[in-house]
PDB file of C-alpha atoms and ligand atoms in Angstrom:
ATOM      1  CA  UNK A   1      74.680 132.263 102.552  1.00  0.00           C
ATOM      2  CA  UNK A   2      73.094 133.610  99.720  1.00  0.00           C
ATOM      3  CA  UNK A   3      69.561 132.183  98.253  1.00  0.00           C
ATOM      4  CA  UNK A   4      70.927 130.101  95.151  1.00  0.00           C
ATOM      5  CA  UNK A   5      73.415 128.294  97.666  1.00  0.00           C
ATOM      6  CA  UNK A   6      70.543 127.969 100.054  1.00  0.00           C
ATOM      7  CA  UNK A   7      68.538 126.819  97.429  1.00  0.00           C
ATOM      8  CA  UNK A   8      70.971 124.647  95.874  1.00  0.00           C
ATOM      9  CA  UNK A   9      72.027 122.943  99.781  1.00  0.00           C
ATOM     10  CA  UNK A  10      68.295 121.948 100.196  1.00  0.00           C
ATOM     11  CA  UNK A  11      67.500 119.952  97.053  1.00  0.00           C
ATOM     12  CA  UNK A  12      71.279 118.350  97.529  1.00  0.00           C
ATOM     13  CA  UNK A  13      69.551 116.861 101.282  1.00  0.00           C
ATOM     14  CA  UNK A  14      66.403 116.458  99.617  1.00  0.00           C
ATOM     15  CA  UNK A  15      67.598 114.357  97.094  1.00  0.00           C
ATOM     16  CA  UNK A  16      70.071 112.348  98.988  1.00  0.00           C
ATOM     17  CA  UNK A  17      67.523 111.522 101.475  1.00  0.00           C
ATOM     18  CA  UNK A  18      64.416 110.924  99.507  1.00  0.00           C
ATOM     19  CA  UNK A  19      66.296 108.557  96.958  1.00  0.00           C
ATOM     20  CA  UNK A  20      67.273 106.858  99.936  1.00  0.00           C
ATOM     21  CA  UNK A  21      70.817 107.112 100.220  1.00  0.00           C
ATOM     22  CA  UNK A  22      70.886 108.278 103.652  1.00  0.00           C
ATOM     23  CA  UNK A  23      69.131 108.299 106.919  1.00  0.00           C
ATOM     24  CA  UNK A  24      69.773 111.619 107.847  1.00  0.00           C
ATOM     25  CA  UNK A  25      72.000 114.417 107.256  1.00  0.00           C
ATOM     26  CA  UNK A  26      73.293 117.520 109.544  1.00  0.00           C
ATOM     27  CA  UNK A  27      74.699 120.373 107.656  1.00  0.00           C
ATOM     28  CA  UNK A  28      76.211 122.310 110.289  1.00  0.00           C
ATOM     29  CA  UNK A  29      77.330 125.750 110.186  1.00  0.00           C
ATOM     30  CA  UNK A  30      80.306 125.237 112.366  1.00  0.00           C
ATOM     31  CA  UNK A  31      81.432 122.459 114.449  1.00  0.00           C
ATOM     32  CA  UNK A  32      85.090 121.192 115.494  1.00  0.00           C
ATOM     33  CA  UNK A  33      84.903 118.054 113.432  1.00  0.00           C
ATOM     34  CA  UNK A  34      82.662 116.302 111.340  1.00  0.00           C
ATOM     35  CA  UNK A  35      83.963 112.843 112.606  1.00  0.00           C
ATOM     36  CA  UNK A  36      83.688 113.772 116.073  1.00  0.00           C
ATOM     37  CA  UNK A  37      80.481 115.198 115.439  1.00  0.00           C
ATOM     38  CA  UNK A  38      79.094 111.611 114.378  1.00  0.00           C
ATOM     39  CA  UNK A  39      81.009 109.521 116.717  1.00  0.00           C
ATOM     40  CA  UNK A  40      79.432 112.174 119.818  1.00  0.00           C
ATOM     41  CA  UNK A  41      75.880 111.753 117.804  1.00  0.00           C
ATOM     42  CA  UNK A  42      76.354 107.803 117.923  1.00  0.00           C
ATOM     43  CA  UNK A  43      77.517 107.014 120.865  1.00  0.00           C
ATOM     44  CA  UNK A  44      74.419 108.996 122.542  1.00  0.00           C
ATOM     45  CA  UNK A  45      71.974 107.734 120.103  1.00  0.00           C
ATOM     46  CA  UNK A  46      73.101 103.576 119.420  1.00  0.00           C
ATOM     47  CA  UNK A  47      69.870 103.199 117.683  1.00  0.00           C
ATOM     48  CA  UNK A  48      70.984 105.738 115.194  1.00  0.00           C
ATOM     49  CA  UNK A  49      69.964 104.679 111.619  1.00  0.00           C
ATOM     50  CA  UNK A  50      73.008 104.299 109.194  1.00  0.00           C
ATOM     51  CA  UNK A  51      74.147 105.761 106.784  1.00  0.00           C
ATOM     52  CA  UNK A  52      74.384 109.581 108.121  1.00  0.00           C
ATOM     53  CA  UNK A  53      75.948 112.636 106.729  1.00  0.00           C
ATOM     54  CA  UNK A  54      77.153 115.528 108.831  1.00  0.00           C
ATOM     55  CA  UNK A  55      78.591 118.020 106.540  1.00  0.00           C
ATOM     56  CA  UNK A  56      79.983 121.776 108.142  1.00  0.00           C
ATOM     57  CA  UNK A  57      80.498 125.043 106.439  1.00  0.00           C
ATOM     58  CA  UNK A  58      83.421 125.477 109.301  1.00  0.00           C
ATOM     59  CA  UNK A  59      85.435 123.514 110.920  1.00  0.00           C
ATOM     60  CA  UNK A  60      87.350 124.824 113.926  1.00  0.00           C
ATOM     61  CA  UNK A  61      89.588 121.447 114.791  1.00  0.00           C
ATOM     62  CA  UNK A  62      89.828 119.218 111.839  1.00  0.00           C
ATOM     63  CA  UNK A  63      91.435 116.085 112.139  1.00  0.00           C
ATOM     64  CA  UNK A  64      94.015 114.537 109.876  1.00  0.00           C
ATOM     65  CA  UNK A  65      95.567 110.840 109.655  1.00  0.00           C
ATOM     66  CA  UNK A  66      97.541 110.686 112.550  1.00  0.00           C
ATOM     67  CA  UNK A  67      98.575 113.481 115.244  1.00  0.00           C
ATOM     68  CA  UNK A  68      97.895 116.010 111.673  1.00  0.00           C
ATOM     69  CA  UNK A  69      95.428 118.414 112.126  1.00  0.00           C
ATOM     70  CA  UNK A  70      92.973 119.534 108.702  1.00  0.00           C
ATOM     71  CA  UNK A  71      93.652 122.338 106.954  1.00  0.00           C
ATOM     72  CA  UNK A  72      89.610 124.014 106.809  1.00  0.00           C
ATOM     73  CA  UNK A  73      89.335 127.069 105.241  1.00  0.00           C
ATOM     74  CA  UNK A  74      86.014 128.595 103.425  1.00  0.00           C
ATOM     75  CA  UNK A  75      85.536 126.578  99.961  1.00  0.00           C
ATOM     76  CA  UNK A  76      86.838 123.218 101.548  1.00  0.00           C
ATOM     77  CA  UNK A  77      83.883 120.405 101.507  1.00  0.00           C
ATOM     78  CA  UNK A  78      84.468 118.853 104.755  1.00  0.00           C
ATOM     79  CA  UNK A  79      81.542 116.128 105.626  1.00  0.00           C
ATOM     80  CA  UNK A  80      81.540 112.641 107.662  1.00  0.00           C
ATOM     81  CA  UNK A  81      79.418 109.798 106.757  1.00  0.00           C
ATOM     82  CA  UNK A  82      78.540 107.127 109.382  1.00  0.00           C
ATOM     83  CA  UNK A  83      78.337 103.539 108.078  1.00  0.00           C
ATOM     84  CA  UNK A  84      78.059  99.605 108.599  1.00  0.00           C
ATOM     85  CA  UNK A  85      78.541  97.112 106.344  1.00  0.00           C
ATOM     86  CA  UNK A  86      74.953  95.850 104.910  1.00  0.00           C
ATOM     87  CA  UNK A  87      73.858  92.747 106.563  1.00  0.00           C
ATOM     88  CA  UNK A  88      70.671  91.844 104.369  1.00  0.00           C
ATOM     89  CA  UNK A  89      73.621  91.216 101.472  1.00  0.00           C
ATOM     90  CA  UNK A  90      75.597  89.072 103.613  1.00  0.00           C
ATOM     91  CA  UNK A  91      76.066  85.470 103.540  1.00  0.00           C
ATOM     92  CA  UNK A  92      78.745  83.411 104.394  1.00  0.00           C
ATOM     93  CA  UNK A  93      80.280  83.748 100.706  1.00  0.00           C
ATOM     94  CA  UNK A  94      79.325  87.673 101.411  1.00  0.00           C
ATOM     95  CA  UNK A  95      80.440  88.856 104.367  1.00  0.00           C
ATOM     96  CA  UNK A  96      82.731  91.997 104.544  1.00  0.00           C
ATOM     97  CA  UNK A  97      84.015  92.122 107.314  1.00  0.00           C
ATOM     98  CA  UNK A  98      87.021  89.587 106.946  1.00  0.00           C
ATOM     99  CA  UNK A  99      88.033  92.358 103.785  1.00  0.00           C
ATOM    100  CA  UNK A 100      87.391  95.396 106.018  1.00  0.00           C
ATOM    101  CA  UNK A 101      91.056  96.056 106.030  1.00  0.00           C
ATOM    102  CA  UNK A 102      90.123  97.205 102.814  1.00  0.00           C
ATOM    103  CA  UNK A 103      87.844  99.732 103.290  1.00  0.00           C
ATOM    104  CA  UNK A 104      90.100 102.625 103.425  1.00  0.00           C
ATOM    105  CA  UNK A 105      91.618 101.910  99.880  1.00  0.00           C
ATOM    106  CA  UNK A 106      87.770 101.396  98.467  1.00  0.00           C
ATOM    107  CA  UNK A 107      86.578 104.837  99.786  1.00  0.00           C
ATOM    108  CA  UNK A 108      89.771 106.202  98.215  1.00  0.00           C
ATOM    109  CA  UNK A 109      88.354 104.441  94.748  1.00  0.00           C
ATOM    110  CA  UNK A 110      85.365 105.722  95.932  1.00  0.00           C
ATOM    111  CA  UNK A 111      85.789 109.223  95.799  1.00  0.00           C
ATOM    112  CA  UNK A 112      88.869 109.358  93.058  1.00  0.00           C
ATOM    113  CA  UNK A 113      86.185 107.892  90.590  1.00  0.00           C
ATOM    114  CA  UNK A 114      83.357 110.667  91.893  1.00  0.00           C
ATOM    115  CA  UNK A 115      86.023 112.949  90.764  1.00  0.00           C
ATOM    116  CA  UNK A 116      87.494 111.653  87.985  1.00  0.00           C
ATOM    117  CA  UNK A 117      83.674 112.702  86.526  1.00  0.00           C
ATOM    118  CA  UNK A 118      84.080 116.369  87.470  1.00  0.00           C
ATOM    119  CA  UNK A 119      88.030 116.365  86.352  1.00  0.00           C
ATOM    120  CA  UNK A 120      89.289 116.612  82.321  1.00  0.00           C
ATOM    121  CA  UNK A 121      92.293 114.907  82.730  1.00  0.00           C
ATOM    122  CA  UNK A 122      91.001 111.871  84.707  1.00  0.00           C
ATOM    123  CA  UNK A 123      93.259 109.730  84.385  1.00  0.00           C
ATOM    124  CA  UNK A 124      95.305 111.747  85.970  1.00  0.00           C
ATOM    125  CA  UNK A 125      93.378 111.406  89.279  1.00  0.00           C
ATOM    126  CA  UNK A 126      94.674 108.750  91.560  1.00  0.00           C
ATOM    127  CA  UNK A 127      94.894 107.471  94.863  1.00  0.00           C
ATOM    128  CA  UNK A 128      98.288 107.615  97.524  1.00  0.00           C
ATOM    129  CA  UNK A 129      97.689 104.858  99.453  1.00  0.00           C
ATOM    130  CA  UNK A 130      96.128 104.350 101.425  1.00  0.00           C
ATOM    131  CA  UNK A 131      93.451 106.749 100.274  1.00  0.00           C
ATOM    132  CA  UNK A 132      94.837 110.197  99.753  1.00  0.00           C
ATOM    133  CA  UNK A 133      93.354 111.636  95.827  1.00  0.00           C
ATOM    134  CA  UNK A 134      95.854 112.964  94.275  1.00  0.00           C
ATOM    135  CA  UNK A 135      95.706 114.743  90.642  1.00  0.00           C
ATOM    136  CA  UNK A 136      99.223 115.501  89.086  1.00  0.00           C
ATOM    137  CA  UNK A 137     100.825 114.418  92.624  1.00  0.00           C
ATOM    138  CA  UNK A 138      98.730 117.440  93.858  1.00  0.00           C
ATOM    139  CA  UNK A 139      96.519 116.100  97.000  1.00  0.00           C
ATOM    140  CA  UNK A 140      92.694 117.448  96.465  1.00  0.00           C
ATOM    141  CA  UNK A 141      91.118 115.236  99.010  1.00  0.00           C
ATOM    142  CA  UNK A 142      92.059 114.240 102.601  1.00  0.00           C
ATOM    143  CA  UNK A 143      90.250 110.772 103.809  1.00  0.00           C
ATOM    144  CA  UNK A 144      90.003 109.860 107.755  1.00  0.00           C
ATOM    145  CA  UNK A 145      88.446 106.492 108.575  1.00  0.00           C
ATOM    146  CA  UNK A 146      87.750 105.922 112.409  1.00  0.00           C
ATOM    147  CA  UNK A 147      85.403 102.853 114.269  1.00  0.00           C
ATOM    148  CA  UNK A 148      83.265 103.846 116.141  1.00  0.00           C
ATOM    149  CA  UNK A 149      83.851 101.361 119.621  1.00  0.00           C
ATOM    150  CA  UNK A 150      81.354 100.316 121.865  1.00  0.00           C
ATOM    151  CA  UNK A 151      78.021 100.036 119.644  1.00  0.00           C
ATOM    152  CA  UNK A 152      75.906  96.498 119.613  1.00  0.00           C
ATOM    153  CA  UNK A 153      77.508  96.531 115.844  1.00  0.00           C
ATOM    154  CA  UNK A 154      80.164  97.467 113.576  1.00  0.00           C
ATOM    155  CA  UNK A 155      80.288 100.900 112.459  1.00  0.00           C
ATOM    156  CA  UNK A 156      82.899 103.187 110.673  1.00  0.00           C
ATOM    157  CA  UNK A 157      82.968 107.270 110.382  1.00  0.00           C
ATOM    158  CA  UNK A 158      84.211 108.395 107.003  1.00  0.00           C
ATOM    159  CA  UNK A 159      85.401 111.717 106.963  1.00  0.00           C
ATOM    160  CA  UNK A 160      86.891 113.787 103.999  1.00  0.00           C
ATOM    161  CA  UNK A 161      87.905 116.931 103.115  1.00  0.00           C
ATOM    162  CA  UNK A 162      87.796 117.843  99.450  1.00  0.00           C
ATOM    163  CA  UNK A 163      89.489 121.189  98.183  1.00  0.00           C
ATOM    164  CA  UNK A 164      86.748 122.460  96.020  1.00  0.00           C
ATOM    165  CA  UNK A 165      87.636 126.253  95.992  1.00  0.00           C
ATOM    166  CA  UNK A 166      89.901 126.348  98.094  1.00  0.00           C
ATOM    167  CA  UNK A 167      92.939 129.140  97.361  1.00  0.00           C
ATOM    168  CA  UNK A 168      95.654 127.149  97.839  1.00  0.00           C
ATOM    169  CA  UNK A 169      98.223 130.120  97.709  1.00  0.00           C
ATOM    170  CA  UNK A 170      96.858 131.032 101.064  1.00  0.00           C
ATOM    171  CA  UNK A 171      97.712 127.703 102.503  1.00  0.00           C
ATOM    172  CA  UNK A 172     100.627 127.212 105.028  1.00  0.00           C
ATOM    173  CA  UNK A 173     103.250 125.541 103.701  1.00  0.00           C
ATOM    174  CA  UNK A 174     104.074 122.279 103.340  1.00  0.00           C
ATOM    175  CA  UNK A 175     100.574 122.400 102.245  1.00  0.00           C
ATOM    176  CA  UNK A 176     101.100 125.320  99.236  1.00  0.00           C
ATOM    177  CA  UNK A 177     103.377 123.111  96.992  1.00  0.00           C
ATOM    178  CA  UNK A 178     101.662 120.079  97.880  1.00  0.00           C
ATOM    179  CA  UNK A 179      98.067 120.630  97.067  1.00  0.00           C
ATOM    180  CA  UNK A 180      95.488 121.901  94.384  1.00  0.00           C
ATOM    181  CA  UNK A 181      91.564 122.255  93.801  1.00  0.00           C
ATOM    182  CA  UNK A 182      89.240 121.027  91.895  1.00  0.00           C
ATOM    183  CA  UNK A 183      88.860 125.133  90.672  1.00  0.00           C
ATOM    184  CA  UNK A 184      92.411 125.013  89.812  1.00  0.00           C
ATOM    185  CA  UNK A 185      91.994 121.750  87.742  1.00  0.00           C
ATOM    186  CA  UNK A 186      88.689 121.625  85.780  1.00  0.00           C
ATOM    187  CA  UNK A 187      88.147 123.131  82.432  1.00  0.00           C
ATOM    188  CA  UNK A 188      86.011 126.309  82.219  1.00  0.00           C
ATOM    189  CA  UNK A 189      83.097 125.285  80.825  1.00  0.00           C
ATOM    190  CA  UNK A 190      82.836 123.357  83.969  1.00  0.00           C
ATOM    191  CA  UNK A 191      84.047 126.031  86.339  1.00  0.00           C
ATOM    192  CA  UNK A 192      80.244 127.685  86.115  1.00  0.00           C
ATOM    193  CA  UNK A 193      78.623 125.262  87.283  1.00  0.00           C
ATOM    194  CA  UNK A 194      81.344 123.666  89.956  1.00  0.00           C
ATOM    195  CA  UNK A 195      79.816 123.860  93.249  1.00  0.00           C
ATOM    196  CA  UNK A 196      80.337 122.445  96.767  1.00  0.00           C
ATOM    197  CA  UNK A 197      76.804 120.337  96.859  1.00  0.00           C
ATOM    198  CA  UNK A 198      76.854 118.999  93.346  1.00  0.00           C
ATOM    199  CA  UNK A 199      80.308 117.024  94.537  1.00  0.00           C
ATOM    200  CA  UNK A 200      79.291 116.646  97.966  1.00  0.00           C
ATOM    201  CA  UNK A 201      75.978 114.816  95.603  1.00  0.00           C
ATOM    202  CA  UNK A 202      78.378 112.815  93.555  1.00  0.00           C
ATOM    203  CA  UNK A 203      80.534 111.739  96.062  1.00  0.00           C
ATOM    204  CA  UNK A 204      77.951 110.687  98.482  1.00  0.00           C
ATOM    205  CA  UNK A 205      76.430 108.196  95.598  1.00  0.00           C
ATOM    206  CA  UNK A 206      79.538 106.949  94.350  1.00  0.00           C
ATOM    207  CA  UNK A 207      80.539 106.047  97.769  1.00  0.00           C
ATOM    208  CA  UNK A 208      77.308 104.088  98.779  1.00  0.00           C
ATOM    209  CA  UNK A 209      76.794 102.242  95.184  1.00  0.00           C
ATOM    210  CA  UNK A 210      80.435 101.523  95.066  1.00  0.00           C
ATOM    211  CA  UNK A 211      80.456 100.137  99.111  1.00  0.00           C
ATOM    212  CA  UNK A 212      77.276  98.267  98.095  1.00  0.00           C
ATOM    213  CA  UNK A 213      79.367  96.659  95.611  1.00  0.00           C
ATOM    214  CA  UNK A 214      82.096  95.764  97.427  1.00  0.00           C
ATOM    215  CA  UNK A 215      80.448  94.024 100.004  1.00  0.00           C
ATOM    216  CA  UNK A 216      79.078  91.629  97.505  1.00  0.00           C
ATOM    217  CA  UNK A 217      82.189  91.668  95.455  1.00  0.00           C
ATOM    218  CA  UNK A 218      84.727  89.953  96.844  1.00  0.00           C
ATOM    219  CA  UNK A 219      87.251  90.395  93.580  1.00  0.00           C
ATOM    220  CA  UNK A 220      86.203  94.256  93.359  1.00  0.00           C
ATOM    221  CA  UNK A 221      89.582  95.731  94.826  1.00  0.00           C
ATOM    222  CA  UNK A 222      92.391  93.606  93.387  1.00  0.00           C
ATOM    223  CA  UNK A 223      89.800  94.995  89.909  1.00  0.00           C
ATOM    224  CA  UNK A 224      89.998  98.211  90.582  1.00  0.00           C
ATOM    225  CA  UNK A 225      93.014  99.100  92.540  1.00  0.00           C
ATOM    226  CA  UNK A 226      95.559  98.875  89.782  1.00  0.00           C
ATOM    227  CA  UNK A 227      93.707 101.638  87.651  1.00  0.00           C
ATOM    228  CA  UNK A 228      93.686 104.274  90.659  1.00  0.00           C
ATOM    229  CA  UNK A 229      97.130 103.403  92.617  1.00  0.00           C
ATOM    230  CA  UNK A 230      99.286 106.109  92.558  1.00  0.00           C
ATOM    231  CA  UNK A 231     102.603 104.628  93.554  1.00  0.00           C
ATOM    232  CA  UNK A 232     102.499 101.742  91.705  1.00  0.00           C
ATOM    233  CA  UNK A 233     106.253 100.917  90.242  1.00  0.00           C
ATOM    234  CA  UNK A 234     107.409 104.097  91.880  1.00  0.00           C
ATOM    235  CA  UNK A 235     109.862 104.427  94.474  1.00  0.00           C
ATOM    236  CA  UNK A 236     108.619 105.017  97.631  1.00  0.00           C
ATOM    237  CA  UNK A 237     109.924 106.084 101.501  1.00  0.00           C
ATOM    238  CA  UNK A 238     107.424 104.683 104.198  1.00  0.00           C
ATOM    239  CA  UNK A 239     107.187 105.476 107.646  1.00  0.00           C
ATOM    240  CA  UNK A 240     106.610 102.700 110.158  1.00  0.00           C
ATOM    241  CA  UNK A 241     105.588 103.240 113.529  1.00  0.00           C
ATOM    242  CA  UNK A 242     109.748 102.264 114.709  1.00  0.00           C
ATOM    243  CA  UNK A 243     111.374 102.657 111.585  1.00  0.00           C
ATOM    244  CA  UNK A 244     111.118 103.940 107.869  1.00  0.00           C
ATOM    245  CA  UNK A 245     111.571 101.747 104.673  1.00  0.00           C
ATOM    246  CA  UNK A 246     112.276 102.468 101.237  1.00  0.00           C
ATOM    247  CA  UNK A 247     111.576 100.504  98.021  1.00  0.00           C
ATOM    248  CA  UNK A 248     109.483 100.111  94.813  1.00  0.00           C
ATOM    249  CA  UNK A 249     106.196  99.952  95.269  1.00  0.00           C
ATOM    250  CA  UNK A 250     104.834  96.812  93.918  1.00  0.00           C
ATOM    251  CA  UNK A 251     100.857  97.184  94.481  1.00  0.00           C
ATOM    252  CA  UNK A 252      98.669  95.934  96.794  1.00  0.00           C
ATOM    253  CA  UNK A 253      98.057  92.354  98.692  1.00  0.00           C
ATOM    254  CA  UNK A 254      94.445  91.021  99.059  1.00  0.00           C
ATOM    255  CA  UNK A 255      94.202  93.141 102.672  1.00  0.00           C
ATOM    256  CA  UNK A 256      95.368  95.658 101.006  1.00  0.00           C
ATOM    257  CA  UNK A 257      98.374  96.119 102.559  1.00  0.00           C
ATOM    258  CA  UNK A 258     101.061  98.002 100.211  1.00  0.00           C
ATOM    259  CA  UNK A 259     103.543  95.918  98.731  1.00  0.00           C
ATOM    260  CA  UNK A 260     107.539  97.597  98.710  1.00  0.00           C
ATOM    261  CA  UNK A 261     110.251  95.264  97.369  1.00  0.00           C
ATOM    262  CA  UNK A 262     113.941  96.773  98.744  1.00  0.00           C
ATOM    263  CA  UNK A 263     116.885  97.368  97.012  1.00  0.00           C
ATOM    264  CA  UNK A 264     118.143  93.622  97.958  1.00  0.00           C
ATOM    265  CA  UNK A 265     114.747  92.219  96.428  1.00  0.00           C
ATOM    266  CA  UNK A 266     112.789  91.349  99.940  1.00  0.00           C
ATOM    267  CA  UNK A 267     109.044  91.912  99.410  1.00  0.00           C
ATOM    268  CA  UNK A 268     107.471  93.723 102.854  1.00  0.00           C
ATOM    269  CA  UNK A 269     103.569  94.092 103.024  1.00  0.00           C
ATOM    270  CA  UNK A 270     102.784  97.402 105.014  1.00  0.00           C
ATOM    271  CA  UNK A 271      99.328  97.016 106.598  1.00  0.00           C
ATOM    272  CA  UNK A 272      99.779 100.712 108.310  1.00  0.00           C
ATOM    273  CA  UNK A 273     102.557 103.124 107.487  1.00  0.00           C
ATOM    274  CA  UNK A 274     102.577 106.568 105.904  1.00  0.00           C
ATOM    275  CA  UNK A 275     104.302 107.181 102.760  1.00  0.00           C
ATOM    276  CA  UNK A 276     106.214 110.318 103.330  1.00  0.00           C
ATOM    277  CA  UNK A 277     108.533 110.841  99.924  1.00  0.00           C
ATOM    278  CA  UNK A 278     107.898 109.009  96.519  1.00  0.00           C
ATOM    279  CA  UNK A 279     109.534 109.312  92.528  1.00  0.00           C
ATOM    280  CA  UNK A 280     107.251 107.993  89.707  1.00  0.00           C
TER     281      UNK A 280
HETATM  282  C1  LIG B   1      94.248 113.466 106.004  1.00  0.00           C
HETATM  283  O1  LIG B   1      94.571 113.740 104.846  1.00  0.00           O
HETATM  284  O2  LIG B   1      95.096 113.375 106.905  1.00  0.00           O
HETATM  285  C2  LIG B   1      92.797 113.239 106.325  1.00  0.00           C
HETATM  286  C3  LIG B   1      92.024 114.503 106.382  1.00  0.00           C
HETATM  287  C4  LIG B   1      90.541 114.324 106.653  1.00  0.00           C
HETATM  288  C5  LIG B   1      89.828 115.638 106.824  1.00  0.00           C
HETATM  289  C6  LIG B   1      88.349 115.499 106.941  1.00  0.00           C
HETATM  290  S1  LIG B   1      87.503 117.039 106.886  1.00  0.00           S
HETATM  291  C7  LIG B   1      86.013 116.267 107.379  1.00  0.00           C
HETATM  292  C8  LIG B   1      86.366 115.232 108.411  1.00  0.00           C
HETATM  293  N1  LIG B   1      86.404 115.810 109.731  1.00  0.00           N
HETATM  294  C9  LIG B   1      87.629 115.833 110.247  1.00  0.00           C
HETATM  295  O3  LIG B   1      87.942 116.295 111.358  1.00  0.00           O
HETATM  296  N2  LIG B   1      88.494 115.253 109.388  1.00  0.00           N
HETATM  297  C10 LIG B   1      87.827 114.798 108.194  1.00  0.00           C
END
């Protein structure tokens, strides 16, 4: 690593743990996961204090939704963050954790609106549900949300894997005509300054502010969701875990299960499913 990235990777941890972000943060040089880092690091430290950040230069098994494996070659920003909901901002009006079925679509927000900020066209960025960001139906981030089981309290690994400069033309296909970067998509005034630890910086603050505010927010998804939903009045083919289904894609319910009316008009909330094939 050269001194300006060295330089540039220190005041990123210095500044997201003295502003008090985070806890602690790893930046690891390789490693097989960054979620399996954490949930290894938590589950032999329970005291651990949340939120933590393990970010890797390489990662030699990344994990994808699913049996997928992570695509993680060099200019990929791959990090985990461990977290709990907050419990000094809950009260019985409050509490998260009967919404947590939500959490996957708010750490799509999340990180769509952290980009959206770097992107020109930002409008254009959106989220697949459940939490895929996509720009132009191009995926540039990958989102994995695992608990963490056995711990005295709740806790929740969020991993993602951004394409920052990645080349996609190297990728394996299907990945190559599915995919971009955020190289490929900024403007070039931008380009110069576009590195991996400035949006590993913005990310990392849009997700805690914007988690903060869910907790206490009870309204905050059915808000934001229809401004970043990708699908939304598109036709869309959904794998179930026994079957597939195909229909419009009407939004969202309050869990934020995805909402497909069928050709014969019956409404089906999916809770868990992966959309395989859509047409906006
Ligand atoms: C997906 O699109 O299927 C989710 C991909 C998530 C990839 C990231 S990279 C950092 C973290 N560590 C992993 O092993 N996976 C996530």
């Amino acid at each position: 690593m050269n001194e300006v990235s060295q330089l540039r990777r220190s005041s990123a941890i210095e500044q997201l743990l003295s502003d008090g972000w985070l806890a602690r943060v790893d930046w690891l040089s390789e490693i097989d996961s960054t979620n399996s880092f954490l949930k290894r690091a938590l589950t032999e430290d329970t005291a651990s204090i949340l939120p933590r950040l393990a970010v890797a230069d390489r990662q030699t098994s990344g994990r994808g939704r699913g049996q997928n494996a992570w695509w993680s070659p060099d200019g990929c920003l791959m990090f985990s963050i461990a977290w709990r909901p907050d419990r000094s901002t809950q009260s019985d009006e409050w509490d998260v954790m009967p919404r947590i079925s939500q959490l996957p679509l708010v750490v799509g927000i999340s990180i769509a609106s952290a980009l959206r900020a770097i992107l020109p066209n930002r409008d254009q960025v959106k989220v697949k549900w459940p939490n895929d960001v996509y720009i132009d139906e191009k995926k540039l981030c990958g989102i994995l949300i695992e608990s963490v089981v056995g711990l005295a309290e709740p806790c929740w690994i969020i991993g993602a894997g951004v394409n920052v400069f990645v080349n996609i033309h190297n990728a394996p296909e299907p990945i190559r005509s599915k995919a971009t970067s955020l190289h490929r998509e900024c403007l070039s005034e931008t380009m110069a300054t576009l590195c991996v630890e400035s949006v590993l910086l913005s990310i990392v603050q849009r997700l805690i502010e914007t988690m903060a505010l869910w907790q206490t927010d009870g309204d905050f998804l059915r808000r934001q969701w229809p401004d970043y939903c990708m699908l939304t009045d598109g036709w869309v083919d959904i794998k179930l875990t026994d079957k597939s289904l195909q229909g419009t894609c009407c939004g969202i319910d309050d869990r934020g299960a995805l909402i497909i009316q069928d050709p014969r008009g019956r409404r089906y909330s999916v809770l868990s499913g992966v959309v395989e094939s859509w047409s906006l």
